[in-house]
Amino acid sequence: MEDTGPGLGPLEASVLDVLWDAGEEMSVRRVVDALPGRTPAYTTISTVLENLRRKGWVDRRRTGRVWFYRPLRDRASYAARRMHGALTDSGDSRAALLRFVGDMSPEDVDVLRTLLADVPKEADS
């Protein structure tokens, strides 16, 4: 199911970071153990993983009595979603894009130019 609501919360993002860094499916216990800093309760992380599954960010597989989770989307998808949300929230996407590009490194601007050159223009209506 596609999540169309607001962005992910900080704990959801941290759990996804753990899964992305692992590069393999993980049990709830392994996610709990891999979280940096003060670790929330096992049940909290289990709930977060189920919320992420409902939102379409992770999938799960059961082996015996243990659920294993893996991300369905990568970090780039998450970053793109956050950027899209920021543009939408800005109220003036043109101004926001102008400031964003103005703060980019010359190398990133070159990458953006190359990527934009490959995007077909919409046919005039």
N, C-alpha and C. Protein backbone atom coordinates (compact mmCIF):
# COMPACT_ATOMS: atom_id res chain seq x y z
N MET A 1 0.85 -1.17 0.00
CA MET A 1 0.00 0.00 0.00
C MET A 1 0.90 1.24 0.00
N GLU A 2 0.56 2.22 -0.81
CA GLU A 2 1.33 3.44 -0.94
C GLU A 2 0.97 4.40 0.17
N ASP A 3 1.96 4.95 0.87
CA ASP A 3 1.71 5.93 1.91
C ASP A 3 1.56 7.30 1.27
N THR A 4 0.42 7.91 1.46
CA THR A 4 0.21 9.23 0.89
C THR A 4 0.14 10.29 1.98
N GLY A 5 0.32 9.90 3.21
CA GLY A 5 0.23 10.84 4.32
C GLY A 5 1.54 11.57 4.54
N PRO A 6 1.65 12.20 5.70
CA PRO A 6 2.85 12.96 6.01
C PRO A 6 4.10 12.09 6.04
N GLY A 7 5.26 12.72 6.09
CA GLY A 7 6.53 12.01 6.07
C GLY A 7 6.71 11.09 7.26
N LEU A 8 7.81 10.42 7.27
CA LEU A 8 8.11 9.49 8.34
C LEU A 8 8.59 10.24 9.57
N GLY A 9 8.27 9.68 10.71
CA GLY A 9 8.75 10.25 11.96
C GLY A 9 10.21 9.91 12.19
N PRO A 10 10.83 10.56 13.17
CA PRO A 10 12.26 10.33 13.44
C PRO A 10 12.59 8.88 13.78
N LEU A 11 11.74 8.23 14.56
CA LEU A 11 12.02 6.83 14.92
C LEU A 11 11.85 5.93 13.70
N GLU A 12 10.84 6.19 12.87
CA GLU A 12 10.66 5.42 11.65
C GLU A 12 11.88 5.58 10.74
N ALA A 13 12.38 6.81 10.60
CA ALA A 13 13.56 7.05 9.77
C ALA A 13 14.79 6.34 10.34
N SER A 14 14.93 6.33 11.67
CA SER A 14 16.06 5.63 12.30
C SER A 14 16.00 4.13 12.06
N VAL A 15 14.80 3.57 12.15
CA VAL A 15 14.62 2.13 11.91
C VAL A 15 14.96 1.81 10.45
N LEU A 16 14.50 2.65 9.53
CA LEU A 16 14.85 2.43 8.12
C LEU A 16 16.35 2.54 7.91
N ASP A 17 17.01 3.49 8.56
CA ASP A 17 18.47 3.61 8.44
C ASP A 17 19.16 2.31 8.86
N VAL A 18 18.69 1.72 9.94
CA VAL A 18 19.27 0.45 10.40
C VAL A 18 19.09 -0.63 9.34
N LEU A 19 17.88 -0.71 8.78
CA LEU A 19 17.63 -1.73 7.74
C LEU A 19 18.47 -1.47 6.49
N TRP A 20 18.57 -0.21 6.06
CA TRP A 20 19.38 0.12 4.89
C TRP A 20 20.85 -0.21 5.12
N ASP A 21 21.35 0.14 6.31
CA ASP A 21 22.76 -0.13 6.63
C ASP A 21 23.05 -1.62 6.68
N ALA A 22 22.09 -2.40 7.15
CA ALA A 22 22.31 -3.85 7.29
C ALA A 22 22.42 -4.53 5.93
N GLY A 23 21.63 -4.07 4.97
CA GLY A 23 21.68 -4.69 3.65
C GLY A 23 21.09 -6.09 3.61
N GLU A 24 20.41 -6.49 4.66
CA GLU A 24 19.76 -7.79 4.72
C GLU A 24 18.56 -7.69 5.65
N GLU A 25 17.65 -8.66 5.53
CA GLU A 25 16.48 -8.61 6.40
C GLU A 25 16.91 -8.80 7.85
N MET A 26 16.12 -8.21 8.75
CA MET A 26 16.47 -8.23 10.17
C MET A 26 15.25 -8.54 11.02
N SER A 27 15.50 -9.22 12.13
CA SER A 27 14.44 -9.44 13.11
C SER A 27 14.26 -8.16 13.93
N VAL A 28 13.14 -8.09 14.63
CA VAL A 28 12.90 -6.93 15.50
C VAL A 28 14.04 -6.80 16.51
N ARG A 29 14.45 -7.91 17.10
CA ARG A 29 15.53 -7.88 18.11
C ARG A 29 16.81 -7.28 17.53
N ARG A 30 17.17 -7.68 16.32
CA ARG A 30 18.39 -7.15 15.69
C ARG A 30 18.26 -5.67 15.41
N VAL A 31 17.07 -5.22 15.01
CA VAL A 31 16.86 -3.79 14.79
C VAL A 31 17.02 -3.04 16.10
N VAL A 32 16.40 -3.54 17.16
CA VAL A 32 16.52 -2.90 18.48
C VAL A 32 17.98 -2.79 18.89
N ASP A 33 18.72 -3.89 18.73
CA ASP A 33 20.13 -3.90 19.14
C ASP A 33 20.99 -2.98 18.29
N ALA A 34 20.60 -2.73 17.05
CA ALA A 34 21.41 -1.91 16.14
C ALA A 34 21.09 -0.42 16.23
N LEU A 35 19.99 -0.06 16.88
CA LEU A 35 19.64 1.36 16.98
C LEU A 35 20.65 2.10 17.86
N PRO A 36 21.10 3.27 17.41
CA PRO A 36 22.06 4.03 18.20
C PRO A 36 21.38 4.76 19.37
N GLY A 37 22.17 5.06 20.39
CA GLY A 37 21.65 5.86 21.51
C GLY A 37 20.70 5.08 22.40
N ARG A 38 19.83 5.82 23.04
CA ARG A 38 18.85 5.22 23.94
C ARG A 38 17.85 4.41 23.14
N THR A 39 17.80 3.14 23.42
CA THR A 39 16.99 2.22 22.62
C THR A 39 15.57 2.13 23.16
N PRO A 40 14.58 2.37 22.26
CA PRO A 40 13.18 2.16 22.67
C PRO A 40 12.91 0.69 22.96
N ALA A 41 11.79 0.42 23.57
CA ALA A 41 11.41 -0.95 23.92
C ALA A 41 11.19 -1.79 22.66
N TYR A 42 11.37 -3.08 22.82
CA TYR A 42 11.16 -4.04 21.74
C TYR A 42 9.77 -3.85 21.14
N THR A 43 8.75 -3.72 21.98
CA THR A 43 7.38 -3.58 21.48
C THR A 43 7.20 -2.30 20.67
N THR A 44 7.91 -1.25 21.04
CA THR A 44 7.84 0.01 20.30
C THR A 44 8.39 -0.18 18.90
N ILE A 45 9.54 -0.84 18.79
CA ILE A 45 10.16 -1.05 17.49
C ILE A 45 9.33 -2.01 16.65
N SER A 46 8.73 -3.00 17.30
CA SER A 46 7.84 -3.91 16.59
C SER A 46 6.67 -3.13 15.99
N THR A 47 6.10 -2.22 16.75
CA THR A 47 5.00 -1.38 16.26
C THR A 47 5.47 -0.48 15.12
N VAL A 48 6.64 0.11 15.26
CA VAL A 48 7.19 0.98 14.21
C VAL A 48 7.37 0.18 12.91
N LEU A 49 7.91 -1.02 13.01
CA LEU A 49 8.10 -1.85 11.82
C LEU A 49 6.76 -2.21 11.18
N GLU A 50 5.76 -2.48 11.98
CA GLU A 50 4.43 -2.78 11.42
C GLU A 50 3.83 -1.55 10.76
N ASN A 51 4.03 -0.37 11.35
CA ASN A 51 3.57 0.87 10.72
C ASN A 51 4.28 1.09 9.39
N LEU A 52 5.58 0.85 9.35
CA LEU A 52 6.34 0.99 8.10
C LEU A 52 5.86 -0.01 7.06
N ARG A 53 5.49 -1.20 7.50
CA ARG A 53 4.96 -2.21 6.58
C ARG A 53 3.63 -1.75 6.00
N ARG A 54 2.76 -1.23 6.85
CA ARG A 54 1.46 -0.73 6.40
C ARG A 54 1.62 0.44 5.43
N LYS A 55 2.65 1.25 5.64
CA LYS A 55 2.90 2.41 4.77
C LYS A 55 3.62 2.03 3.48
N GLY A 56 4.04 0.78 3.36
CA GLY A 56 4.70 0.32 2.14
C GLY A 56 6.19 0.56 2.10
N TRP A 57 6.81 0.78 3.26
CA TRP A 57 8.25 1.02 3.30
C TRP A 57 9.05 -0.25 3.54
N VAL A 58 8.45 -1.23 4.23
CA VAL A 58 9.15 -2.49 4.50
C VAL A 58 8.22 -3.66 4.20
N ASP A 59 8.84 -4.82 4.04
CA ASP A 59 8.10 -6.06 3.88
C ASP A 59 8.59 -6.99 4.99
N ARG A 60 7.82 -8.02 5.27
CA ARG A 60 8.22 -8.96 6.31
C ARG A 60 8.03 -10.39 5.84
N ARG A 61 8.80 -11.27 6.49
CA ARG A 61 8.73 -12.71 6.21
C ARG A 61 8.86 -13.40 7.56
N ARG A 62 8.08 -14.44 7.72
CA ARG A 62 8.09 -15.17 8.99
C ARG A 62 8.89 -16.44 8.85
N THR A 63 9.79 -16.66 9.81
CA THR A 63 10.53 -17.91 9.91
C THR A 63 10.31 -18.42 11.33
N GLY A 64 9.58 -19.51 11.44
CA GLY A 64 9.22 -20.01 12.76
C GLY A 64 8.30 -19.00 13.44
N ARG A 65 8.73 -18.51 14.59
CA ARG A 65 7.93 -17.53 15.33
C ARG A 65 8.48 -16.12 15.19
N VAL A 66 9.47 -15.94 14.33
CA VAL A 66 10.16 -14.64 14.23
C VAL A 66 9.87 -13.97 12.89
N TRP A 67 9.51 -12.70 12.95
CA TRP A 67 9.33 -11.90 11.73
C TRP A 67 10.66 -11.25 11.35
N PHE A 68 10.96 -11.27 10.06
CA PHE A 68 12.15 -10.60 9.52
C PHE A 68 11.68 -9.51 8.56
N TYR A 69 12.27 -8.34 8.68
CA TYR A 69 11.86 -7.17 7.89
C TYR A 69 12.98 -6.75 6.95
N ARG A 70 12.56 -6.22 5.79
CA ARG A 70 13.51 -5.67 4.82
C ARG A 70 12.88 -4.45 4.17
N PRO A 71 13.69 -3.47 3.82
CA PRO A 71 13.12 -2.27 3.18
C PRO A 71 12.66 -2.57 1.76
N LEU A 72 11.57 -1.93 1.36
CA LEU A 72 11.07 -2.04 -0.01
C LEU A 72 11.53 -0.86 -0.86
N ARG A 73 11.91 0.23 -0.21
CA ARG A 73 12.38 1.43 -0.91
C ARG A 73 13.77 1.78 -0.41
N ASP A 74 14.54 2.46 -1.25
CA ASP A 74 15.90 2.81 -0.86
C ASP A 74 15.97 4.24 -0.31
N ARG A 75 17.17 4.61 0.15
CA ARG A 75 17.37 5.95 0.72
C ARG A 75 17.07 7.04 -0.29
N ALA A 76 17.39 6.81 -1.55
CA ALA A 76 17.14 7.83 -2.58
C ALA A 76 15.64 8.10 -2.71
N SER A 77 14.83 7.06 -2.62
CA SER A 77 13.37 7.23 -2.67
C SER A 77 12.89 8.08 -1.49
N TYR A 78 13.45 7.81 -0.33
CA TYR A 78 13.08 8.57 0.87
C TYR A 78 13.49 10.03 0.73
N ALA A 79 14.71 10.27 0.25
CA ALA A 79 15.18 11.65 0.06
C ALA A 79 14.33 12.38 -0.97
N ALA A 80 13.99 11.70 -2.06
CA ALA A 80 13.16 12.33 -3.09
C ALA A 80 11.79 12.68 -2.54
N ARG A 81 11.24 11.83 -1.73
CA ARG A 81 9.94 12.10 -1.12
C ARG A 81 10.01 13.32 -0.21
N ARG A 82 11.09 13.41 0.57
CA ARG A 82 11.26 14.56 1.47
C ARG A 82 11.42 15.85 0.66
N MET A 83 12.18 15.79 -0.43
CA MET A 83 12.35 16.98 -1.27
C MET A 83 11.03 17.40 -1.89
N HIS A 84 10.26 16.42 -2.36
CA HIS A 84 8.95 16.74 -2.94
C HIS A 84 8.05 17.39 -1.90
N GLY A 85 8.06 16.86 -0.70
CA GLY A 85 7.26 17.44 0.38
C GLY A 85 7.68 18.86 0.71
N ALA A 86 8.99 19.10 0.72
CA ALA A 86 9.49 20.45 1.00
C ALA A 86 9.05 21.43 -0.08
N LEU A 87 9.10 21.01 -1.34
CA LEU A 87 8.64 21.87 -2.43
C LEU A 87 7.15 22.17 -2.31
N THR A 88 6.38 21.15 -2.00
CA THR A 88 4.95 21.33 -1.85
C THR A 88 4.64 22.28 -0.69
N ASP A 89 5.36 22.10 0.42
CA ASP A 89 5.12 22.92 1.60
C ASP A 89 5.61 24.35 1.46
N SER A 90 6.51 24.61 0.51
CA SER A 90 7.11 25.94 0.38
C SER A 90 6.11 27.01 -0.04
N GLY A 91 5.08 26.61 -0.75
CA GLY A 91 4.13 27.58 -1.24
C GLY A 91 4.58 28.28 -2.51
N ASP A 92 5.86 28.22 -2.80
CA ASP A 92 6.42 28.82 -4.02
C ASP A 92 7.58 27.92 -4.46
N SER A 93 7.24 26.87 -5.20
CA SER A 93 8.26 25.88 -5.57
C SER A 93 9.35 26.49 -6.43
N ARG A 94 9.02 27.47 -7.26
CA ARG A 94 10.04 28.12 -8.09
C ARG A 94 11.10 28.80 -7.22
N ALA A 95 10.66 29.56 -6.24
CA ALA A 95 11.60 30.25 -5.34
C ALA A 95 12.41 29.25 -4.52
N ALA A 96 11.73 28.20 -4.04
CA ALA A 96 12.44 27.19 -3.25
C ALA A 96 13.49 26.47 -4.09
N LEU A 97 13.13 26.12 -5.34
CA LEU A 97 14.10 25.47 -6.23
C LEU A 97 15.28 26.39 -6.52
N LEU A 98 15.00 27.67 -6.75
CA LEU A 98 16.06 28.62 -7.05
C LEU A 98 17.05 28.71 -5.88
N ARG A 99 16.53 28.76 -4.67
CA ARG A 99 17.41 28.83 -3.50
C ARG A 99 18.16 27.51 -3.30
N PHE A 100 17.46 26.41 -3.54
CA PHE A 100 18.09 25.09 -3.39
C PHE A 100 19.26 24.95 -4.36
N VAL A 101 19.02 25.26 -5.63
CA VAL A 101 20.07 25.15 -6.64
C VAL A 101 21.19 26.14 -6.35
N GLY A 102 20.84 27.31 -5.86
CA GLY A 102 21.85 28.32 -5.52
C GLY A 102 22.81 27.87 -4.43
N ASP A 103 22.35 26.96 -3.57
CA ASP A 103 23.19 26.45 -2.49
C ASP A 103 23.93 25.16 -2.85
N MET A 104 23.68 24.63 -4.05
CA MET A 104 24.32 23.38 -4.46
C MET A 104 25.78 23.60 -4.88
N SER A 105 26.56 22.56 -4.75
CA SER A 105 27.95 22.62 -5.23
C SER A 105 27.93 22.65 -6.76
N PRO A 106 28.97 23.19 -7.38
CA PRO A 106 29.03 23.20 -8.84
C PRO A 106 28.93 21.79 -9.43
N GLU A 107 29.48 20.81 -8.75
CA GLU A 107 29.41 19.44 -9.24
C GLU A 107 27.97 18.93 -9.25
N ASP A 108 27.23 19.23 -8.18
CA ASP A 108 25.83 18.80 -8.12
C ASP A 108 24.98 19.54 -9.15
N VAL A 109 25.30 20.80 -9.41
CA VAL A 109 24.57 21.55 -10.44
C VAL A 109 24.81 20.91 -11.81
N ASP A 110 26.05 20.49 -12.06
CA ASP A 110 26.34 19.81 -13.33
C ASP A 110 25.56 18.50 -13.45
N VAL A 111 25.48 17.74 -12.37
CA VAL A 111 24.70 16.50 -12.38
C VAL A 111 23.23 16.81 -12.66
N LEU A 112 22.70 17.84 -12.00
CA LEU A 112 21.30 18.23 -12.21
C LEU A 112 21.06 18.63 -13.67
N ARG A 113 21.98 19.41 -14.23
CA ARG A 113 21.84 19.80 -15.64
C ARG A 113 21.79 18.58 -16.56
N THR A 114 22.68 17.64 -16.31
CA THR A 114 22.72 16.42 -17.12
C THR A 114 21.41 15.64 -16.99
N LEU A 115 20.93 15.50 -15.76
CA LEU A 115 19.69 14.77 -15.55
C LEU A 115 18.50 15.48 -16.20
N LEU A 116 18.45 16.79 -16.09
CA LEU A 116 17.34 17.53 -16.68
C LEU A 116 17.37 17.48 -18.21
N ALA A 117 18.55 17.40 -18.78
CA ALA A 117 18.67 17.32 -20.24
C ALA A 117 18.05 16.04 -20.77
N ASP A 118 18.01 15.01 -19.93
CA ASP A 118 17.45 13.72 -20.34
C ASP A 118 15.94 13.61 -20.10
N VAL A 119 15.35 14.60 -19.44
CA VAL A 119 13.91 14.58 -19.17
C VAL A 119 13.18 15.16 -20.35
N PRO A 120 12.29 14.37 -20.98
CA PRO A 120 11.57 14.89 -22.16
C PRO A 120 10.61 16.00 -21.74
N LYS A 121 10.54 17.05 -22.58
CA LYS A 121 9.59 18.12 -22.32
C LYS A 121 8.22 17.63 -22.69
N GLU A 122 7.22 18.09 -21.95
CA GLU A 122 5.84 17.72 -22.26
C GLU A 122 5.43 18.37 -23.57
N ALA A 123 4.64 17.67 -24.33
CA ALA A 123 4.14 18.22 -25.61
C ALA A 123 3.26 19.43 -25.32
N ASP A 124 3.39 20.46 -26.14
CA ASP A 124 2.55 21.65 -25.99
C ASP A 124 1.10 21.28 -26.24
N SER A 125 0.23 21.73 -25.36
CA SER A 125 -1.19 21.41 -25.50
C SER A 125 -1.91 22.45 -26.30
